[in-house]
């Protein structure tokens, strides 16, 4: 593997870490993007505008911040980062 190939591979590396409060905006961004890409459905009459309204009504960034800050032994939240940019997240809840 050439030096350039190793550098490119390193640049694409994704790391998984426990979420911290400053990750809330990035989690909210990923959350919104995935909802907008997933849920509009012409067959069922669900429009992009419907999903945008749903996201706006829920204040996802503040909700994620509260989830991260709340110390709860039955919930965990991790983020996937690619060069410090959040590209995914995982929320697990026991019970």
Coordinates of C-alpha atoms in Angstrom, one line a residue:
X1 CA 0.0 0.0 0.0
X2 CA 1.4 3.4 -1.0
X3 CA 1.8 6.3 1.4
X4 CA -1.0 8.1 -0.4
X5 CA -3.3 5.1 0.0
X6 CA -2.5 4.8 3.7
X7 CA -3.2 8.5 4.1
X8 CA -6.6 8.3 2.3
X9 CA -7.6 5.3 4.4
X10 CA -6.7 7.1 7.6
X11 CA -8.7 10.1 6.5
X12 CA -11.8 7.9 6.0
X13 CA -11.5 6.1 9.3
X14 CA -14.6 6.2 11.5
X15 CA -14.3 6.2 15.2
X16 CA -17.0 5.3 17.7
X17 CA -17.0 7.2 21.0
X18 CA -19.5 8.0 23.8
X19 CA -21.5 11.1 23.0
X20 CA -20.8 14.3 24.9
X21 CA -23.1 17.4 25.2
X22 CA -21.2 19.2 22.4
X23 CA -22.1 16.4 20.0
X24 CA -25.8 17.2 20.2
X25 CA -25.8 19.5 17.1
X26 CA -24.1 16.9 15.0
X27 CA -26.4 14.2 16.2
X28 CA -29.4 16.4 15.5
X29 CA -28.1 17.1 12.0
X30 CA -27.6 13.4 11.2
X31 CA -31.0 12.6 12.7
X32 CA -32.7 15.2 10.5
X33 CA -30.9 14.1 7.4
X34 CA -31.8 10.5 7.8
X35 CA -35.5 11.3 8.5
X36 CA -35.6 13.5 5.4
X37 CA -34.0 10.8 3.3
X38 CA -36.2 8.0 4.8
X39 CA -39.7 9.0 5.6
X40 CA -41.3 11.1 2.8
X41 CA -43.5 8.6 0.9
X42 CA -45.6 9.7 -2.0
X43 CA -47.7 6.5 -1.8
X44 CA -48.8 7.3 1.7
X45 CA -49.1 11.0 1.2
X46 CA -46.2 11.9 3.5
X47 CA -44.3 14.8 2.0
X48 CA -40.9 16.3 2.7
X49 CA -42.7 19.3 4.2
X50 CA -44.5 17.0 6.6
X51 CA -41.2 15.5 7.8
X52 CA -39.6 19.0 8.1
X53 CA -42.5 20.1 10.2
X54 CA -42.2 17.1 12.4
X55 CA -38.5 17.7 12.9
X56 CA -39.0 21.4 13.7
X57 CA -41.7 20.6 16.2
X58 CA -39.4 18.3 18.2
X59 CA -36.3 20.4 18.7
X60 CA -34.0 17.4 18.2
X61 CA -30.7 19.1 19.1
X62 CA -32.0 20.1 22.6
X63 CA -33.6 16.7 23.0
X64 CA -30.3 15.0 22.2
X65 CA -28.4 17.4 24.5
X66 CA -30.8 16.5 27.4
X67 CA -30.4 12.8 26.7
X68 CA -26.6 13.1 26.8
X69 CA -26.5 15.2 29.9
X70 CA -29.0 13.0 31.8
X71 CA -27.2 10.4 33.7
X72 CA -29.2 7.2 33.2
X73 CA -27.8 3.7 33.7
X74 CA -30.3 2.2 31.2
X75 CA -29.5 4.4 28.2
X76 CA -26.3 4.9 26.2
X77 CA -25.5 7.1 23.2
X78 CA -22.5 6.8 21.0
X79 CA -21.4 8.8 17.9
X80 CA -19.5 7.8 14.8
X81 CA -17.0 10.4 13.8
X82 CA -15.0 10.8 10.7
X83 CA -12.3 13.4 11.3
X84 CA -14.3 14.9 14.2
X85 CA -17.5 15.2 12.0
X86 CA -20.4 13.2 13.3
X87 CA -21.5 10.8 10.5
X88 CA -23.8 8.5 12.6
X89 CA -25.0 7.7 16.0
X90 CA -26.4 4.8 18.1
X91 CA -28.8 5.1 20.9
X92 CA -29.4 2.0 23.1
X93 CA -32.0 1.6 25.9
X94 CA -32.2 -1.3 28.3
X95 CA -35.6 -2.6 29.2

